[in-house]
Coordinates of C-alpha atoms in Angstrom, one line a residue:
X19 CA 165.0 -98.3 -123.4
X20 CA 165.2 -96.8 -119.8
X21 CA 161.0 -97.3 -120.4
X22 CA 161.0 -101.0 -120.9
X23 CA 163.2 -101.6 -118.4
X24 CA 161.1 -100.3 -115.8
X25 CA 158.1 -101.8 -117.4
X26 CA 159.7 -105.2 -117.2
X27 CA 160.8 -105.3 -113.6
X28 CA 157.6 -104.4 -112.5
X29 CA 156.2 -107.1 -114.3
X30 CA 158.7 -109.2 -112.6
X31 CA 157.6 -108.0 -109.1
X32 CA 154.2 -108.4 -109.7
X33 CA 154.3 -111.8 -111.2
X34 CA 156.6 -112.5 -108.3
X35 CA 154.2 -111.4 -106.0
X36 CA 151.5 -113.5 -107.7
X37 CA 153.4 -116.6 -107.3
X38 CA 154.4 -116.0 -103.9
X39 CA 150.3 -115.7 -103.1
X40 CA 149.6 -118.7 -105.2
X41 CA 152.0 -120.9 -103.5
X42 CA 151.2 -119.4 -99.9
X43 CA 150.3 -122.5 -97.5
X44 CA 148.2 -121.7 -94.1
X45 CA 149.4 -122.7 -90.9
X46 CA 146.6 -124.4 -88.1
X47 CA 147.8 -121.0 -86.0
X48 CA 147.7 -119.0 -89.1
X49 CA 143.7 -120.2 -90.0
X50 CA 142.6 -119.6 -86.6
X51 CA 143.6 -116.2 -86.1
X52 CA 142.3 -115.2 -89.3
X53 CA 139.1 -117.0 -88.7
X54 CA 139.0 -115.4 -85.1
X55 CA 139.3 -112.1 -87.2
X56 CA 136.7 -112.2 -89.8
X57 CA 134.5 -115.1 -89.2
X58 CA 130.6 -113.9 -89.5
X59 CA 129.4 -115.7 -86.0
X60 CA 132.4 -114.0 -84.5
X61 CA 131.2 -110.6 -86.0
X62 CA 128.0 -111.3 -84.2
X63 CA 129.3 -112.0 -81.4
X64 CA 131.2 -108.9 -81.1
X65 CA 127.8 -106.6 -81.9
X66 CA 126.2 -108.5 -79.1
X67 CA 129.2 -107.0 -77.0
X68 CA 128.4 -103.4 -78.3
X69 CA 124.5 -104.0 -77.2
X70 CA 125.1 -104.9 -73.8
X71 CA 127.7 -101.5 -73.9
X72 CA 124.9 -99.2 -74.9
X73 CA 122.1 -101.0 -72.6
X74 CA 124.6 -100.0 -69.9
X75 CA 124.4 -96.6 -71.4
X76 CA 120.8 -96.7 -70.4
X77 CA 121.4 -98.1 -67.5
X78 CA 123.3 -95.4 -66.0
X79 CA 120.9 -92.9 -67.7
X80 CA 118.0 -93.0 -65.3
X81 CA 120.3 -91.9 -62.8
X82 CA 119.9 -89.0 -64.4
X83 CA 117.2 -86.0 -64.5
X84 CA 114.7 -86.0 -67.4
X85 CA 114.9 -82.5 -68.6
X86 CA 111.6 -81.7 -71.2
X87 CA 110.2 -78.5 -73.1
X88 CA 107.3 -77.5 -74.7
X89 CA 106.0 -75.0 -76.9
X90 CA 102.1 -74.2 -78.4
X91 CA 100.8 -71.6 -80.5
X92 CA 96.6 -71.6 -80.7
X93 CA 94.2 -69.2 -82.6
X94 CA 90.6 -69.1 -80.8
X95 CA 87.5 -67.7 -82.6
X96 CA 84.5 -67.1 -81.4
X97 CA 83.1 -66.8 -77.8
X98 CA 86.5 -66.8 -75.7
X99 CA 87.6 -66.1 -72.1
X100 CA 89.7 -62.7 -71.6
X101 CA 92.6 -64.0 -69.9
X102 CA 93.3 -60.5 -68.7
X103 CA 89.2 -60.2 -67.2
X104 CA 88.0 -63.3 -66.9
X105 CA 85.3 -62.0 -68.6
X106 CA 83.6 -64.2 -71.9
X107 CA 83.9 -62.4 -75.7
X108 CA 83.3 -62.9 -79.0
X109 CA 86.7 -62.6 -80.1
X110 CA 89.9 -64.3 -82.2
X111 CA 92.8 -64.5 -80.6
X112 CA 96.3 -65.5 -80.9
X113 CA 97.9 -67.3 -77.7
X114 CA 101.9 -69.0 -77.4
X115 CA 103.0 -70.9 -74.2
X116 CA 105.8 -72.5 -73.4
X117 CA 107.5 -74.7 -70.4
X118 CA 110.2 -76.8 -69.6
X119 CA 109.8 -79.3 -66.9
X120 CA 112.6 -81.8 -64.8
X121 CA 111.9 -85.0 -63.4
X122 CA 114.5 -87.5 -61.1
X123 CA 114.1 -90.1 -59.7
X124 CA 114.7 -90.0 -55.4
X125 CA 114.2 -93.5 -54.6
X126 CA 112.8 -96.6 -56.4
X127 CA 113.3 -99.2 -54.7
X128 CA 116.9 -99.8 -55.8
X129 CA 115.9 -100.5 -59.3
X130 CA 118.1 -98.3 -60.9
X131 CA 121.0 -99.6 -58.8
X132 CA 120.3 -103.3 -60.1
X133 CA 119.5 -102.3 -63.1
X134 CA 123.0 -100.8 -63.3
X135 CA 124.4 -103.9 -61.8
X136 CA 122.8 -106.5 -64.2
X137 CA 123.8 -104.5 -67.0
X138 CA 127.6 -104.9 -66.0
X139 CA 127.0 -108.1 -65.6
X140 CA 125.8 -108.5 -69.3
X141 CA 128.7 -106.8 -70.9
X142 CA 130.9 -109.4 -69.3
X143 CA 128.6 -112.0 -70.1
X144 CA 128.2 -110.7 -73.7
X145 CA 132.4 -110.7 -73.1
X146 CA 132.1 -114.7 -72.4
X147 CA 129.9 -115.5 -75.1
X148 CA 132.3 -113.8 -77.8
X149 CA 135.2 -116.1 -75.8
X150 CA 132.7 -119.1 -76.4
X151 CA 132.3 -118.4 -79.7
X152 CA 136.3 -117.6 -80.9
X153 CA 137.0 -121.3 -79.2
X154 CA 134.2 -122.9 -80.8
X155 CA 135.2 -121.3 -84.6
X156 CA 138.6 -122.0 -83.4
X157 CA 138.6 -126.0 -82.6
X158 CA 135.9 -125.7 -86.3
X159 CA 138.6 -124.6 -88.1
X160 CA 141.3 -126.8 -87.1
X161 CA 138.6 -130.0 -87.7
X162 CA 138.4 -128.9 -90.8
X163 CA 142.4 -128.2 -91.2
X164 CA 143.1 -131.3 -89.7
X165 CA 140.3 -132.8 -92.9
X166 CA 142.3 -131.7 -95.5
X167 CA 145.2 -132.5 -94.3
X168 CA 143.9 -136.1 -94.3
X169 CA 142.3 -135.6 -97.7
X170 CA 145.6 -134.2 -99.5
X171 CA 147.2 -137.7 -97.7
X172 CA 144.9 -139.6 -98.8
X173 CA 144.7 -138.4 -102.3
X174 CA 148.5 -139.1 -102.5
X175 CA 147.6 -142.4 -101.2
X176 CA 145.3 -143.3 -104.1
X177 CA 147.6 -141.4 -106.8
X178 CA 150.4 -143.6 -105.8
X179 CA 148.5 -146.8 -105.9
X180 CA 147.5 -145.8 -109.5
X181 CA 151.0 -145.5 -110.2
X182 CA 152.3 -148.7 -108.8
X183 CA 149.2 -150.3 -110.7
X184 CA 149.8 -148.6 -114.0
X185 CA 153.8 -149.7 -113.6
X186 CA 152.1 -153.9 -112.9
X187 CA 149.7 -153.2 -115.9
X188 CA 152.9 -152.6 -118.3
X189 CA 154.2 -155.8 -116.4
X190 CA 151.2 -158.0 -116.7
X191 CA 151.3 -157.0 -120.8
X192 CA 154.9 -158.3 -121.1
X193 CA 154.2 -161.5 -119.2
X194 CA 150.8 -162.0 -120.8
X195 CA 153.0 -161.6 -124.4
X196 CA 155.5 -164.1 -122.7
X197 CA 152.9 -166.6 -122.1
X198 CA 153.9 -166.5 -118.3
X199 CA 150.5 -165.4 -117.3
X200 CA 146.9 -165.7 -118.8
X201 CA 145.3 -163.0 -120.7
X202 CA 142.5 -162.9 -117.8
X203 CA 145.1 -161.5 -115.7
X204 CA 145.5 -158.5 -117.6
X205 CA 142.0 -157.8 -118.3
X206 CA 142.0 -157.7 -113.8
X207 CA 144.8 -155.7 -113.9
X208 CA 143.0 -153.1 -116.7
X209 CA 140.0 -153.1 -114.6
X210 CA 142.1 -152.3 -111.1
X211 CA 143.3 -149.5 -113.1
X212 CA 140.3 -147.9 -113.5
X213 CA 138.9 -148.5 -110.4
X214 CA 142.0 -146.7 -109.4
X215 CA 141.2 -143.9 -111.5
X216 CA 137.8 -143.1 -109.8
X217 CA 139.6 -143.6 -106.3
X218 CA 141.9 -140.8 -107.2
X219 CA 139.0 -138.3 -108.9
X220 CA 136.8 -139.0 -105.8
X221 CA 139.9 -138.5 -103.4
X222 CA 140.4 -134.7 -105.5
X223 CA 136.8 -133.9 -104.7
X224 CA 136.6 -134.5 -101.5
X225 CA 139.6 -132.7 -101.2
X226 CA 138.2 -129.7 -102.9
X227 CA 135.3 -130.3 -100.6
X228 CA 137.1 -130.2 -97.5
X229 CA 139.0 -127.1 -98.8
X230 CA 135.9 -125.1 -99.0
X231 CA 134.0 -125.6 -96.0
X232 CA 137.6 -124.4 -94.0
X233 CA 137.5 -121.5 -96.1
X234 CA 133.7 -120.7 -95.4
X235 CA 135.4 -120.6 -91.6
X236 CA 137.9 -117.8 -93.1
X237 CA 135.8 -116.2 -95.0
X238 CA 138.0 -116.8 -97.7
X239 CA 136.7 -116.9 -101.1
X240 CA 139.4 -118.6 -103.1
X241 CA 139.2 -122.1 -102.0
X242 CA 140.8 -123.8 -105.1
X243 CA 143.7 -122.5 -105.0
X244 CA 144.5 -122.4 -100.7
X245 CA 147.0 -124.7 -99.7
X246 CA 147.3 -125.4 -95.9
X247 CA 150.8 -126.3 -94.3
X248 CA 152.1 -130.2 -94.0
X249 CA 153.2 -129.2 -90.2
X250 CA 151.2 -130.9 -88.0
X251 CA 152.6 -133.5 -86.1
X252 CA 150.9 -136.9 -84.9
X253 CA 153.0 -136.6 -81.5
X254 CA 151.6 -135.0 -77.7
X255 CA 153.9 -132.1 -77.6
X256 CA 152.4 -130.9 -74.5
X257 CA 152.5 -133.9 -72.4
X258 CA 148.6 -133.4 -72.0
X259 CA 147.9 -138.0 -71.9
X260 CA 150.3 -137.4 -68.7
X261 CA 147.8 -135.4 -66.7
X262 CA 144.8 -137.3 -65.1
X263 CA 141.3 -136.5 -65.6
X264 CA 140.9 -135.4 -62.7
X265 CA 143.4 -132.9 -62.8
X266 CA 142.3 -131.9 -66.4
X267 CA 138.7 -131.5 -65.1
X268 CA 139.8 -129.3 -62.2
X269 CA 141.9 -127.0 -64.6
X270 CA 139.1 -126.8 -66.9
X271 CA 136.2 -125.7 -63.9
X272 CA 138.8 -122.7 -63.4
X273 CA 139.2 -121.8 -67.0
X274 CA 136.4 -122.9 -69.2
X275 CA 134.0 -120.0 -70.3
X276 CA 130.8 -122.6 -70.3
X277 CA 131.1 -121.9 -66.5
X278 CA 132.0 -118.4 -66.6
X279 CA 128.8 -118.0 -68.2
X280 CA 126.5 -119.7 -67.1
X281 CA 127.7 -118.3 -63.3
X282 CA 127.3 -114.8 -65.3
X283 CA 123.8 -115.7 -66.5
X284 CA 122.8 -116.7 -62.4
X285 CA 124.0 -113.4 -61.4
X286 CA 122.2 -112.0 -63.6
X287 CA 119.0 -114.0 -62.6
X288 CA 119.7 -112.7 -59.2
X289 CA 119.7 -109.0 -60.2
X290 CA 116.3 -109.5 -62.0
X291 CA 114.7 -110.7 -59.1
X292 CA 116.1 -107.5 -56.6
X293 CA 114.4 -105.2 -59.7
X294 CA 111.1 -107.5 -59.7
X295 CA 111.7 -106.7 -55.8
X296 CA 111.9 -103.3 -56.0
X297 CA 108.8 -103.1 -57.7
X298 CA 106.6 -103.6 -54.3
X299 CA 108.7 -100.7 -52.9
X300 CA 107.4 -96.9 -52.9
X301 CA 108.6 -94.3 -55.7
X302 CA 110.0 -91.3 -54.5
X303 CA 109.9 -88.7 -57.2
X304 CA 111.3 -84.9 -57.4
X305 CA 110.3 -82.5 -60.0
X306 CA 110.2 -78.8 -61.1
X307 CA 108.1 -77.2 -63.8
X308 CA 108.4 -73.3 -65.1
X309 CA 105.7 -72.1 -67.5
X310 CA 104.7 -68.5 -69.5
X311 CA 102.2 -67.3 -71.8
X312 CA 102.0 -64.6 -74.3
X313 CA 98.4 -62.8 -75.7
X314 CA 98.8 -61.2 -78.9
X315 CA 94.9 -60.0 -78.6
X316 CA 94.1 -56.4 -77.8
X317 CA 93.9 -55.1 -74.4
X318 CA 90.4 -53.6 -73.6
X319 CA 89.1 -50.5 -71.5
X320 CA 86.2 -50.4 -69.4
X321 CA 83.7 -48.3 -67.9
X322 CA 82.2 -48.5 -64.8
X323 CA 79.2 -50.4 -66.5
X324 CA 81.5 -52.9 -67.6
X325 CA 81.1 -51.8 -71.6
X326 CA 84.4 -51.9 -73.3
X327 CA 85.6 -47.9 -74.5
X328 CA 88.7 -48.6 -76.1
X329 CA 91.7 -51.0 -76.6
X330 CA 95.6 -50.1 -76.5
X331 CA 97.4 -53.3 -78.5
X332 CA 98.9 -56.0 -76.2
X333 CA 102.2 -55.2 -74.3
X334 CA 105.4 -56.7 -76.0
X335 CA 106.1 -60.1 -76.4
X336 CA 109.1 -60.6 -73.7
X337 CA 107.4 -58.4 -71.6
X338 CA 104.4 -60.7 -71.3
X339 CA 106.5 -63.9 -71.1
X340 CA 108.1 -62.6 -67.9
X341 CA 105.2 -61.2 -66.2
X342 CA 103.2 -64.8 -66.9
X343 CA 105.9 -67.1 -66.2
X344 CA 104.9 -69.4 -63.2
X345 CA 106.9 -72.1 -61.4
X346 CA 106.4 -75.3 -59.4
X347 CA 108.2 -77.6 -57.5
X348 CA 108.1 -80.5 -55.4
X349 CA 108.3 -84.3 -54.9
X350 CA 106.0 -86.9 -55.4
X351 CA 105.7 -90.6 -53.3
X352 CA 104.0 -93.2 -54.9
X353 CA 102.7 -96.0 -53.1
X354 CA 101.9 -99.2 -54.8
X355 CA 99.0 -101.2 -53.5
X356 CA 97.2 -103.1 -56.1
X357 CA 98.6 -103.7 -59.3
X358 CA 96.6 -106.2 -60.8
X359 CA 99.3 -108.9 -59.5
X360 CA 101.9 -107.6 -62.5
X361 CA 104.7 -107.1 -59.6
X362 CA 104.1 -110.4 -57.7
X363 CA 103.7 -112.1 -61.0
X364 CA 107.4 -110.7 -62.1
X365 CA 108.8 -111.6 -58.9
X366 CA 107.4 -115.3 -59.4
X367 CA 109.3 -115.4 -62.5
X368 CA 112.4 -114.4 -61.8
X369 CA 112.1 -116.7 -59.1
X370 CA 111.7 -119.2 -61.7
X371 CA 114.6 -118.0 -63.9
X372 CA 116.9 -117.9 -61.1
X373 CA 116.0 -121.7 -60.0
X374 CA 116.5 -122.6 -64.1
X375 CA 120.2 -120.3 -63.8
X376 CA 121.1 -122.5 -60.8
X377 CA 120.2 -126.1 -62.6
X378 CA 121.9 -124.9 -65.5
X379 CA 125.1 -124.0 -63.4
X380 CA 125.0 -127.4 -62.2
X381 CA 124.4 -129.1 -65.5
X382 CA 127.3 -127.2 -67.2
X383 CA 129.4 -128.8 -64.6
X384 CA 128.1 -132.5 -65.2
X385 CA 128.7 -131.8 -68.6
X386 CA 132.0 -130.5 -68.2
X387 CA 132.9 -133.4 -66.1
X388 CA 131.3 -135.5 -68.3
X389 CA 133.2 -134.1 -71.5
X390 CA 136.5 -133.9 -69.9
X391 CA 137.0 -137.7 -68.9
X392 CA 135.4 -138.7 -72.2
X393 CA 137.6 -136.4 -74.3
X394 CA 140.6 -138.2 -72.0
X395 CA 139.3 -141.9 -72.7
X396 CA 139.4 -140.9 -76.7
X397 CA 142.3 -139.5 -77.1
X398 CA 144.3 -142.3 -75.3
X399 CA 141.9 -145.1 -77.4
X400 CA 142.6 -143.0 -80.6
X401 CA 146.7 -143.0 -79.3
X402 CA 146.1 -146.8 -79.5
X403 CA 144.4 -147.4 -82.5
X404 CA 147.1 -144.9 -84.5
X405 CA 149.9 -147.7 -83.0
X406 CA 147.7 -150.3 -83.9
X407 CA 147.1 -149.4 -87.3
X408 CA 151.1 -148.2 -87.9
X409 CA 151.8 -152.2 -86.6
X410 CA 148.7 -153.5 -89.2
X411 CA 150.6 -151.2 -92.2
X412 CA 154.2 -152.4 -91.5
X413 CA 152.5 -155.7 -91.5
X414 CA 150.5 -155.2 -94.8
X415 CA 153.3 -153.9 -96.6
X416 CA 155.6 -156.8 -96.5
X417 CA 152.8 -158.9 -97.1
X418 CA 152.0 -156.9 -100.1
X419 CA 156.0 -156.9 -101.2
X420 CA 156.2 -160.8 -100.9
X421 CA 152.7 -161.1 -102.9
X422 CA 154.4 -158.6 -105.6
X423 CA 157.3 -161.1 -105.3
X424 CA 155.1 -163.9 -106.4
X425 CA 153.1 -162.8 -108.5
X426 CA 156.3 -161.1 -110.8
X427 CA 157.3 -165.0 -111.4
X428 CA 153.9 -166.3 -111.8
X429 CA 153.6 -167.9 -108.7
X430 CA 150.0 -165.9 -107.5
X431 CA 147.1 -164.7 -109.7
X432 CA 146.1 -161.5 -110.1
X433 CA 143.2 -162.1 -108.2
X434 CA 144.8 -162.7 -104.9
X435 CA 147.5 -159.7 -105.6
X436 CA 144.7 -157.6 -106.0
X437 CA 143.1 -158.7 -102.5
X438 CA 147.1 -158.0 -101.3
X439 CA 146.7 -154.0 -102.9
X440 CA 143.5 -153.2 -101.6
X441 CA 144.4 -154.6 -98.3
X442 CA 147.6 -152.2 -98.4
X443 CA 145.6 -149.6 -99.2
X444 CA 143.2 -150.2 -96.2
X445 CA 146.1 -150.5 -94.3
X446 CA 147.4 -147.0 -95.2
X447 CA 144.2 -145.2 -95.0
X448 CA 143.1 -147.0 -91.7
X449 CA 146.7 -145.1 -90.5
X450 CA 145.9 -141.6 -91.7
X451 CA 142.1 -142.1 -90.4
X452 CA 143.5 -142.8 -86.9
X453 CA 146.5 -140.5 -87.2
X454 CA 144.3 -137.4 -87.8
X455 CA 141.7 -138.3 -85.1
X456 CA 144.4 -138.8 -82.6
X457 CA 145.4 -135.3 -83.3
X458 CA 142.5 -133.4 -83.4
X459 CA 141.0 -135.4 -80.1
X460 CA 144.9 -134.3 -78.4
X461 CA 143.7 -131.0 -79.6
X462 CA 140.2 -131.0 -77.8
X463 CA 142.3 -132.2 -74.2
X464 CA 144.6 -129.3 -74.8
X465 CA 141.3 -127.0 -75.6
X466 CA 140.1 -128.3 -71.7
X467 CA 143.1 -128.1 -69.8
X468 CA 143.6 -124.2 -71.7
X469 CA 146.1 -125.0 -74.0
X470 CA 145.4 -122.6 -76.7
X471 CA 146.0 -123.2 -80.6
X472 CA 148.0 -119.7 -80.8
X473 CA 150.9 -119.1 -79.8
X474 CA 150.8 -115.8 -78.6

């Protein structure tokens, strides 16, 4: 008993649990940061970050000394030089070297330096782009919030005209069997019905639609059954209409990472010319190299005559290694003279990128100028046309009650209360068309003057 009863409030947790993830409705705050979490581009974005970290890395590796070893083991047959005589024999022999040798760089023309310098100037570039990107996903994601939002309106739009036209059809029947109305009527009425009926299956695909491009941005895989949040309101919480362009624009030159970047991506045009630079300079170059052998071939006697009268086997093998170790040191200046035009020809073109990093610095400001005060015009003209079209339904609704009026007692035909309902229904879409665009342009001024979508 004790069994079962366990067994059945689990149940009851889990299908609890269930619902509770059925019903679950996203937030605009709650879609971005999940988006900002798992979206792909984002992901990419974030491995360009770790590139620039290990190219740094690199970077600050030829700073360092380049430590090498090597090792050979050779067999020679035949006619071969005694390395102990000097002398030629006809002989096989066994021979292992070995050597390490270090290598740094004194002076090269301050390449290293800029090199350094460029690449911490790519990490916070790469830094910038991943910025760019989480603000592009994130004003994505609420477009496509903000579309079903207008699609689930819109698809209670068209289900409630259905009602209100199946509720007339059961009307029309009664006056058409009262003789009040002609059977023509009716047959308009059937046929509005139906029309009605496609409205509302087209409304519920474009609604699933819209649902699964915003969960592509989430990465969510479960599109038919996410719900997003009824929250959003049509008003300018943040005052942002009250601000001139001017002053949005300003704000936005401080803040916006279009900017940051591209002044990044200058700077970094700048450090590639000082390495292209660099190149004409002389290399300074310190090194030290440390060598040994070992013979495993018998070690000869001679006579006077030079002939060979015996052989004692080869001393042992540490022994040789220390008494044939040889070392080396030094530095090294390279001068470049002629290079078949390779560093004058780099030095051109970074010349050339840097001119292209500068005219792109300027254009992102044109742009950004350009963007602000037209983002500012369309919000305030889509303000107006969401007024406009509240004033249009207000009027389209008692115009559409008084033609209901009339054509109850007979006094309009069905024709012209149709051309009342689909005006009403214009009237209502034309308000959640222009509500929604209001909002998501508001959104874009906020976006400019760095008003961010999260709260925290």
């Amino acid at each position: 008993m004790k069994k079962n009863n366990y067994i059945s409030f689990v149940f009851i947790i889990l299908f609890s649990l269930s619902i509770q993830a059925q019903t679950k409705k996203w937030t605009l705050e709650e879609c971005v940061r999940y988006a900002i979490d798992n979206n792909i581009s984002i992901k990419q974005s974030e491995l360009d970050t770790k590139s620039a970290d290990i190219d740094k890395k690199g970077a600050m590796g030829n700073f360092l000394p380049s430590v090498n070893a090597n090792a050979s083991h050779s067999w020679n047959v035949g006619l071969n030089q005694d390395i102990t005589t000097g002398l030629l024999r006809n002989q096989t022999t066994q021979f292992t070297s070995a050597g390490a040798s270090v290598g740094v760089d004194i002076y090269k023309g301050l390449q290293n330096q800029n090199t350094l310098r460029k690449a911490n100037l790519s990490i916070v570039a790469a830094k910038y782009q991943l910025l760019k990107m989480q603000e592009d996903v994130a004003l994505n994601v609420a477009n496509a919030f903000l579309q079903v939002l207008f699609n689930k309106e819109n698809l209670k739009v068209q289900q409630e005209q259905l009602e209100i036209n199946k509720k007339q059809l059961v009307r029309s029947q009664e006056l058409v069997s009262a003789g009040s109305v002609p059977r023509g009527d009716l047959l308009d009425i059937k046929a509005t019905v139906a029309l009605d009926n496609q409205k509302v299956i087209a409304a519920e695909n474009t609604l699933l639609i819209s649902k699964l491009s915003l969960t592509q941005l989430l990465q969510l895989k479960d599109f038919e059954n996410f719900e997003v949040s009824d929250e959003t309101s049509a008003k300018d919480e943040n005052n942002i209409l009250a601000q001139t362009p001017s002053a949005i624009y300003d704000k936005a030159k401080e803040i916006k990472t279009e900017l940051k970047i591209a002044k990044t991506n200058l700077e970094i045009a700048e450090k590639n010319l000082a390495i292209a630079k660099g190149a004409y300079q002389p290399h300074l170059t310190g090194f030290y190299n440390f060598n040994s052998r070992v013979s495993y071939a018998d070690v000869p006697f001679y006579n006077n005559s030079g002939q060979i009268i015996g052989t004692q086997s080869p001393p042992a093998f540490f022994s040789q290694f220390n008494t044939n170790k040889g070392q080396s040191f030094g530095a090294q200046l390279s001068i470049p003279i002629f290079n078949g035009f390779s560093a004058k020809n780099n030095v051109e073109r970074s010349k050339v990128s840097l001119e292209k990093s500068k005219i792109a610095l300027e254009q992102q400001n044109l742009d950004l100028q350009r963007n602000v005060f037209t983002a500012f015009t369309d919000a305030k003209g889509a303000l107006n046309s969401y007024d406009s079209a509240i004033s249009a339904l207000e009027a389209r609704q008692q115009a559409y009650d008084y033609a209901k009026e009339k054509f109850a007692v007979g006094m309009m035909n069905s024709f012209d209360f149709n051309q009342a309902q689909t005006l009403l229904s214009n009237a209502q879409s034309e308000v959640l068309r222009t509500k929604y665009d209001y909002i998501f342009k508001i959104k874009i001024l906020e976006f400019y003057f760095g008003i961010s979508m999260l709260k925290n």
